[in-house]
Coordinates of C-alpha atoms in Angstrom, one line a residue:
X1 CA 24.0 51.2 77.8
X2 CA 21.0 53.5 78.5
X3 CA 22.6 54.8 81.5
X4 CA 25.7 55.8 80.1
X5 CA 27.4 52.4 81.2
X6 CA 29.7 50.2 79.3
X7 CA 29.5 47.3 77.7
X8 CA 31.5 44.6 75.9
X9 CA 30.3 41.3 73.8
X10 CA 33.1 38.8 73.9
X11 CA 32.4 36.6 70.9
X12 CA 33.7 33.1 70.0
X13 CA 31.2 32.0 67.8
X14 CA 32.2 31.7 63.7
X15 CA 29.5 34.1 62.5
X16 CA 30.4 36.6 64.8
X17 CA 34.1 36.8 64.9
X18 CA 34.2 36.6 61.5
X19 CA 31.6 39.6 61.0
X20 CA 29.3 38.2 59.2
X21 CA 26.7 38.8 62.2
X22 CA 27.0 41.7 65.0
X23 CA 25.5 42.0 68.3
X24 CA 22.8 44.6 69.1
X25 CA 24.8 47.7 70.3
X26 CA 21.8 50.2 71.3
X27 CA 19.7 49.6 75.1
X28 CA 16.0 50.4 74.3
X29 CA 15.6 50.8 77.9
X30 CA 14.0 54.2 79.3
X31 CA 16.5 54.1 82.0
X32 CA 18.3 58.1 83.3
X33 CA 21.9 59.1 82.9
X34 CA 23.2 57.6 86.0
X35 CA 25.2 60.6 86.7
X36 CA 21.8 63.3 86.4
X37 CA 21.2 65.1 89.3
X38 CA 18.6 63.4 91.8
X39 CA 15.9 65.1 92.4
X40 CA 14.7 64.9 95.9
X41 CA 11.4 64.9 97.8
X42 CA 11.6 68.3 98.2
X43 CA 11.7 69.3 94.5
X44 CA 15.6 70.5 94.5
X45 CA 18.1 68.1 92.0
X46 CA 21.1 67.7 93.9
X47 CA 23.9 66.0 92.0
X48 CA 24.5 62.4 92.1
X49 CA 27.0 60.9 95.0
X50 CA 29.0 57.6 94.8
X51 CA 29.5 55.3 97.4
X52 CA 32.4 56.4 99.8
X53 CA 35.4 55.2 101.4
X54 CA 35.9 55.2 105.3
X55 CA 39.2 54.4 106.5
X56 CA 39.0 52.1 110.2
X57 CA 41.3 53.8 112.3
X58 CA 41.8 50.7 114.4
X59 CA 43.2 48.5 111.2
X60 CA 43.7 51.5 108.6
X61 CA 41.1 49.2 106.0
X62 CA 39.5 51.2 104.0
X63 CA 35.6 50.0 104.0
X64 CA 33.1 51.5 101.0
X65 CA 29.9 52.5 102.2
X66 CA 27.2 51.3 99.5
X67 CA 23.9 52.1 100.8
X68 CA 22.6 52.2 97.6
X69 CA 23.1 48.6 97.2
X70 CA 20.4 47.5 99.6
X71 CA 17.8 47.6 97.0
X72 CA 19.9 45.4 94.2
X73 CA 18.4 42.7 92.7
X74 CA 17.6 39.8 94.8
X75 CA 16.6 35.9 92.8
X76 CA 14.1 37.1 90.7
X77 CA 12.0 34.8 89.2
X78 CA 13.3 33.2 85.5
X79 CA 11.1 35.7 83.8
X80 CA 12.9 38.4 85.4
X81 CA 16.6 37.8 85.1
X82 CA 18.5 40.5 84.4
X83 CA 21.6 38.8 82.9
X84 CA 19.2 36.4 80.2
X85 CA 19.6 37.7 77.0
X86 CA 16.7 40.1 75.4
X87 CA 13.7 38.3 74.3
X88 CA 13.0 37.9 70.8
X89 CA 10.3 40.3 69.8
X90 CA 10.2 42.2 73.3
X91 CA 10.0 45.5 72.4
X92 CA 11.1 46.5 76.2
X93 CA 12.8 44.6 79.1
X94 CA 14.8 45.2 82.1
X95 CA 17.8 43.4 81.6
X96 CA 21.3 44.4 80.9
X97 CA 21.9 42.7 77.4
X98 CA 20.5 43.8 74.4
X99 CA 20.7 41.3 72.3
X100 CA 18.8 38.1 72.3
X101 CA 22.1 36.1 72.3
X102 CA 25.5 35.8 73.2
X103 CA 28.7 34.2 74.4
X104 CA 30.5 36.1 77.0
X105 CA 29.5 39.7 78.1
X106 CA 30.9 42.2 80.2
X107 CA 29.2 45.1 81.6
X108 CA 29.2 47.9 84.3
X109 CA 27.7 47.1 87.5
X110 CA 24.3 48.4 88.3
X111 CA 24.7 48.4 91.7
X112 CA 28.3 49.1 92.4
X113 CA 30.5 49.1 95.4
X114 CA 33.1 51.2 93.5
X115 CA 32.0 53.8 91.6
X116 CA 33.9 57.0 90.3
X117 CA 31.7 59.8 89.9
X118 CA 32.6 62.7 87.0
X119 CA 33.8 66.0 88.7
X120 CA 34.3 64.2 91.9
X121 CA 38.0 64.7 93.3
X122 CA 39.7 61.6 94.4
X123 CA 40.9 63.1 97.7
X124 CA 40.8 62.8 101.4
X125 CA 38.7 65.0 104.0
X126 CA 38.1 64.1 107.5
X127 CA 34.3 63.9 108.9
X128 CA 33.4 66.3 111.0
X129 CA 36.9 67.4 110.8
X130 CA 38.2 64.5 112.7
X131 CA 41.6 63.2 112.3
X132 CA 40.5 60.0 113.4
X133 CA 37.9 59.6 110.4
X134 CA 39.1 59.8 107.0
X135 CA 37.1 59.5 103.9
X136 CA 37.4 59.8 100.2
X137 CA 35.4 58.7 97.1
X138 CA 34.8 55.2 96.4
X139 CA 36.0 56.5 93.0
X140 CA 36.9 52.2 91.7
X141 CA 35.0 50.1 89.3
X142 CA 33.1 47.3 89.4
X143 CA 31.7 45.0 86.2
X144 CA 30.0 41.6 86.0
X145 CA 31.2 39.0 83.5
X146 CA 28.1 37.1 82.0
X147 CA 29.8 33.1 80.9
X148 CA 27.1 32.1 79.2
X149 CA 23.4 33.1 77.8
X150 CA 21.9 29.8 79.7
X151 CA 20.6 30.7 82.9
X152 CA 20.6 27.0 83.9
X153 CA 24.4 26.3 82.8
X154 CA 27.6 27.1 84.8
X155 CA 31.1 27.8 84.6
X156 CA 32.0 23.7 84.7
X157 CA 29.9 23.1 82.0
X158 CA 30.8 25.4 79.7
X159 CA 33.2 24.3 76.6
X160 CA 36.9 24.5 76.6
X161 CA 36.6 27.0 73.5
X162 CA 34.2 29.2 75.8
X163 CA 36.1 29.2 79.0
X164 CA 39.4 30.0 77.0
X165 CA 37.1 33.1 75.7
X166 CA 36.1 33.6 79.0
X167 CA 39.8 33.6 80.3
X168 CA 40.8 36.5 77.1
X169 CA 37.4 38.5 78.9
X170 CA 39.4 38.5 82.6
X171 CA 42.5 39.1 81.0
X172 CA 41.4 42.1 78.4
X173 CA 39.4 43.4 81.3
X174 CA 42.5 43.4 83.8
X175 CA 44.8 45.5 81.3
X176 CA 42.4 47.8 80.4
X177 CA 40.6 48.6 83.7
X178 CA 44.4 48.8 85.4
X179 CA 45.2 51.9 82.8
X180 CA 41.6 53.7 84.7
X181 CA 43.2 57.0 87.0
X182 CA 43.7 55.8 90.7
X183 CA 43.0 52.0 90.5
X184 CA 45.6 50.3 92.7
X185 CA 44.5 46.4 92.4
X186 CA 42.0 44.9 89.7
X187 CA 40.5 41.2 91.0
X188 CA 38.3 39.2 89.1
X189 CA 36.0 36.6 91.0
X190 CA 32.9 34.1 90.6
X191 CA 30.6 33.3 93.8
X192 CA 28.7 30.1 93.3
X193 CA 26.1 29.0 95.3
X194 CA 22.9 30.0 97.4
X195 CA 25.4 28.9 100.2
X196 CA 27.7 31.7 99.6
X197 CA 25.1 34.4 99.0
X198 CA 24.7 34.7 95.5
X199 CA 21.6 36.8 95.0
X200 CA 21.6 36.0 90.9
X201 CA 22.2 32.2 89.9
X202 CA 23.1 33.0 86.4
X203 CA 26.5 31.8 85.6
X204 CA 28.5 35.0 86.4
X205 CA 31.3 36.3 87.9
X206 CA 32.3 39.9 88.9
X207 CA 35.9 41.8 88.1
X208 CA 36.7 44.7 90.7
X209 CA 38.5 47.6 89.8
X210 CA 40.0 48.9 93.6
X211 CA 40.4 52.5 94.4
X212 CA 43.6 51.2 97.1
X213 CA 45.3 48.2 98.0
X214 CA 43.0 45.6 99.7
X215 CA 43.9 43.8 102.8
X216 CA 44.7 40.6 101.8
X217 CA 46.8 41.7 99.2
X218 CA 48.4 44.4 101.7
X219 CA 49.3 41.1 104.0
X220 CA 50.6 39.3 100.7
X221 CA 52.8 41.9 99.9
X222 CA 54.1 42.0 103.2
X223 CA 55.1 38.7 103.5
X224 CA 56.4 38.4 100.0
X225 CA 58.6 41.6 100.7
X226 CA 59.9 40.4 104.5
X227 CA 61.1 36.8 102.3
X228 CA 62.2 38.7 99.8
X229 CA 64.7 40.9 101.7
X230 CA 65.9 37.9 103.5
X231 CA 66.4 35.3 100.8
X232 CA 66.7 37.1 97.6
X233 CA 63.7 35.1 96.2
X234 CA 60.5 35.4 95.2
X235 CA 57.8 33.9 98.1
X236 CA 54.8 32.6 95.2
X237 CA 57.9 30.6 93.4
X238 CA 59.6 29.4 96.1
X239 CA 55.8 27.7 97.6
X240 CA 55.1 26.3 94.4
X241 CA 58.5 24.6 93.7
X242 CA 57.9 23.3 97.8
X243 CA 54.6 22.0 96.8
X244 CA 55.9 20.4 93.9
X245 CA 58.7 18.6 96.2
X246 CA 56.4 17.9 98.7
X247 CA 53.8 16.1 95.7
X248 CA 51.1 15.3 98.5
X249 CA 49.3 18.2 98.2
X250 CA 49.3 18.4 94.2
X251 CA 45.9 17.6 92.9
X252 CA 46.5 18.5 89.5
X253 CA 49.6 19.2 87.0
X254 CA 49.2 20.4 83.6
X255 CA 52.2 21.3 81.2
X256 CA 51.5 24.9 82.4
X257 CA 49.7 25.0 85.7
X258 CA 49.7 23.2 89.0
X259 CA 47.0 22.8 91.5
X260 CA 47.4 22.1 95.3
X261 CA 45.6 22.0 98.5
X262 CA 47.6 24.9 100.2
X263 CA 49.9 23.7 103.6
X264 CA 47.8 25.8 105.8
X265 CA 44.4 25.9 104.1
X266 CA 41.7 27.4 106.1
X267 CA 38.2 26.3 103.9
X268 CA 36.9 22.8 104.7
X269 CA 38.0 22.7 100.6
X270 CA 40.2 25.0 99.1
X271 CA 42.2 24.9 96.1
X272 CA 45.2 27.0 94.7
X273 CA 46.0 27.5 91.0
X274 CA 49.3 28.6 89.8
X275 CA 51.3 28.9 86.3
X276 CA 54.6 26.9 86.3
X277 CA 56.2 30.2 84.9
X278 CA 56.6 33.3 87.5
X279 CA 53.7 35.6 85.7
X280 CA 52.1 38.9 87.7
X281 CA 48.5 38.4 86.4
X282 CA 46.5 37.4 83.5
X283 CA 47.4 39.9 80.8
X284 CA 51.0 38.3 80.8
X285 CA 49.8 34.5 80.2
X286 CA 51.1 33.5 76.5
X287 CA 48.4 31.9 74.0
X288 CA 49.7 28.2 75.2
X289 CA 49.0 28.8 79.3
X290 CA 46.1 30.3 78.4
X291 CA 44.7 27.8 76.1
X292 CA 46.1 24.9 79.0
X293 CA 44.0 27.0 81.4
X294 CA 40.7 26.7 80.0
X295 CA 41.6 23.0 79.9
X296 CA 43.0 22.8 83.3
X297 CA 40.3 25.1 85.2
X298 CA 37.7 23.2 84.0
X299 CA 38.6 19.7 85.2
X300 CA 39.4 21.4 88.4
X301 CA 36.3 22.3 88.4
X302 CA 34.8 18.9 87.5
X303 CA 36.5 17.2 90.1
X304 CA 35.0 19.7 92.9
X305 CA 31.7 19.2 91.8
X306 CA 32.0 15.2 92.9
X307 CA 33.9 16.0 96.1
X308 CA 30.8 15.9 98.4
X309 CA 27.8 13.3 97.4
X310 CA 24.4 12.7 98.7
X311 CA 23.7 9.5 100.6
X312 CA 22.7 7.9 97.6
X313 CA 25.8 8.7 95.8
X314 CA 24.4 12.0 94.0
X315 CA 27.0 14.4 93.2
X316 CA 26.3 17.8 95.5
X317 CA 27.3 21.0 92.9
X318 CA 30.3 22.8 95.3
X319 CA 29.4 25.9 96.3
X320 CA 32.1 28.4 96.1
X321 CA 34.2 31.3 96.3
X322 CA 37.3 31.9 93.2
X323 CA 39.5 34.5 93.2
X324 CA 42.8 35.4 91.0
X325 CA 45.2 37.3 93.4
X326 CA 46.9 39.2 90.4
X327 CA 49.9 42.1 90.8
X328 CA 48.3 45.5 91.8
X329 CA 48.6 47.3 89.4
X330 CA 51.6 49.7 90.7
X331 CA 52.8 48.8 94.2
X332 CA 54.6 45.6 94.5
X333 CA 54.5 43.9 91.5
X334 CA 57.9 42.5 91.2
X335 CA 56.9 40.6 94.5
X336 CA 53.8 38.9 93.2
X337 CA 52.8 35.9 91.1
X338 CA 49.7 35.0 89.6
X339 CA 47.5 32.3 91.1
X340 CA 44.3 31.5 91.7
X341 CA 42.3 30.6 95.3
X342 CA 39.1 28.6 95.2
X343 CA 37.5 27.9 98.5
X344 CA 34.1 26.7 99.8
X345 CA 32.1 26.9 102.8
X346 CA 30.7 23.3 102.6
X347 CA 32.5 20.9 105.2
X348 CA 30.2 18.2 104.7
X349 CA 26.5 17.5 103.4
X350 CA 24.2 19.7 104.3
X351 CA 26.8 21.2 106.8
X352 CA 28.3 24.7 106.2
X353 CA 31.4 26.1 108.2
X354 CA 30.1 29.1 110.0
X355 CA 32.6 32.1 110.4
X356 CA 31.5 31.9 114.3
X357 CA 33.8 34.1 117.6
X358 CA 37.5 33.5 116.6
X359 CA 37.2 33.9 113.2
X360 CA 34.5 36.4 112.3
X361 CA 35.7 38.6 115.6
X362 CA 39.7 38.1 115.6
X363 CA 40.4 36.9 111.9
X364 CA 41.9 33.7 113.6
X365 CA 41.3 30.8 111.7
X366 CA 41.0 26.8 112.7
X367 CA 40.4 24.5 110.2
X368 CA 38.0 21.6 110.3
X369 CA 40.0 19.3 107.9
X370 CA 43.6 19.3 107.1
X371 CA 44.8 20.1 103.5
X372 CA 46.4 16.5 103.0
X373 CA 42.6 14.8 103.6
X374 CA 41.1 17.4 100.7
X375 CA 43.8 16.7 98.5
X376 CA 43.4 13.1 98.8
X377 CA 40.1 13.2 97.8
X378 CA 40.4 15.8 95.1
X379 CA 43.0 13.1 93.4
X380 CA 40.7 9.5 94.0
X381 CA 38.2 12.1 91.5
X382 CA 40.9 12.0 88.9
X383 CA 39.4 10.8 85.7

């Protein structure tokens, strides 16, 4: 790109993946190296600085400081959408694709969290030489994963051919951005929804590359290793193979994946995806899971978007949050399993669940449902 970022056209259409046609490779755009030296108000270029890592010495998360992300985009209008395609003839544009079509695209964040800045060591100091206060370069990436060139389309309407493209896009991305110096944990995610916060509406998702070990996963690993030691087992198998005993909770079985309303969910809906076969993350999925996937995931995701309905029977579109909890990338892996977690923040019509005093302030959750009452109605949606 013009800035010296990457990135990557994901093609499924004939004309393209045979090579009769190619996508637009060069950015027109008038836009600086990212990494130039800034020069300030009072004349002077000082070199560029990333975002930064503070470690909380009360819970030992490590939080990135992004200031620079206050002025992102924010819903532009449709003339102004950065992840449209180039428009035919324009001899100029501010958007981040080139060409005036395409199937899937990946691409470097404009406004990243995690960003590793050349000549930069990856190393702890303390602030103002304070043990207490830790910091070190945010030095992780962070790309957006375009699933389609129609702004008004999303990722339950695309084809099964295009997700499956879409699902090679997560899973090349993974393996490759693992192999970057110092990333501990790659995730790959979609927000939907002005309910979540989504400040584009395009249909796209984001794919993290962390710097260290989040803490979700941190807690995952925990648990996984504290069962581990004292059965022998592996924690993700032995809660599927439950599930599956259980059925009650099993919204949807495939001849490679399996989809259940977790035992202690905490969303009003939430969802979790798992491979019958103990895989560590996407790169390892053979051709046949990953072509069930793209099957699979969609009619997952058809079924959410009739879970809630108007009072005249018009299906609400779910808002929500997806995630694929892969193996980090060195740390643990022989203790994790591949699934997905799809949540929303919707209890009912018109009604969101606010993260309000116990949960927003002590991370103690209290559900509003119970995971048997969203399964149920994630099954009476079966086709």
């Amino acid at each position: 790109m013009a800035d010296g970022r990457d990135l990557f056209y994901f093609d499924d259409s004939a004309e393209y993946v045979s090579g009769e046609r190619v996508r637009r490779l060069d950015d027109p755009r008038p836009l600086p190296d990212r990494f130039a030296p800034v020069v300030g108000e009072d004349g002077v270029a000082r070199p560029v600085t990333g975002p930064e890592l503070r470690r909380d010495p009360l819970t030992g998360d490590w939080i990135p400081m992004a200031a620079h992300r206050m002025n992102r985009t924010f819903l532009p209008p449709a003339d102004a959408n950065p992840l449209a395609p180039a428009r035919p003839g324009a001899a100029y544009q501010d958007g981040e694709i080139p060409d005036t079509d395409y199937d899937v695209v990946v691409f470097e964040n404009r406004f990243p969290s995690l960003m590793a800045v050349p000549g930069v060591p990856d190393q702890v100091t303390l602030r103002d030489g304070e043990e207490l206060w830790p910091t070190r370069p945010a030095a992780g990436r962070c790309e957006v994963i375009c699933f389609s060139s129609d702004p008004t389309a999303s990722l339950r309407t695309v084809s099964p051919t295009r997700m499956r493209t879409i699902i090679e896009a997560w899973a090349d991305r993974t393996a490759h951005l693992g192999e970057l110096p110092g990333i501990e944990q790659v995730f790959a995610f979609e927000n939907r929804g002005k309910e979540i916060g989504v400040t584009l509406h395009h249909p796209h998702g984001q794919i993290y590359a962390f710097p260290y070990l989040t803490p979700r996963t941190q807690a995952m690993l925990t648990q996984a290793r504290e069962y581990a030691d004292r059965t022998g087992r592996l924690l993700g198998r032995d809660v599927l193979d439950a599930e599956l005993r259980a059925g009650e909770r099993v919204v949807l079985a495939s001849e490679h994946w399996v989809a259940y309303v977790p035992f202690a969910a905490r969303w009003p809906v939430e969802v979790h995806l798992a491979p019958r076969r103990d895989v560590p993350d996407l790169p390892a999925l053979t051709d046949a899971e990953r072509a069930d996937l793209a099957v699979t995931y969609l009619e997952l995701l058809r079924r959410l978007d009739l879970f809630f309905e108007e009072p005249d029977g018009t299906p609400i579109p779910l808002p929500y949050i997806s995630g694929w909890h892969q193996a980090p990338v060195r740390t643990g892996r022989e203790l994790s399993r591949l699934h997905l977690q799809l949540f929303s923040v919707l209890r009912a019509p018109g009604k969101l669940k606010y993260l309000a005093g116990v949960e927003s302030g002590m991370a103690a959750w209290i559900s509003d449902t119970t995971p048997e009452r969203i399964a149920t109605r994630l099954k009476e949606l079966a086709r």
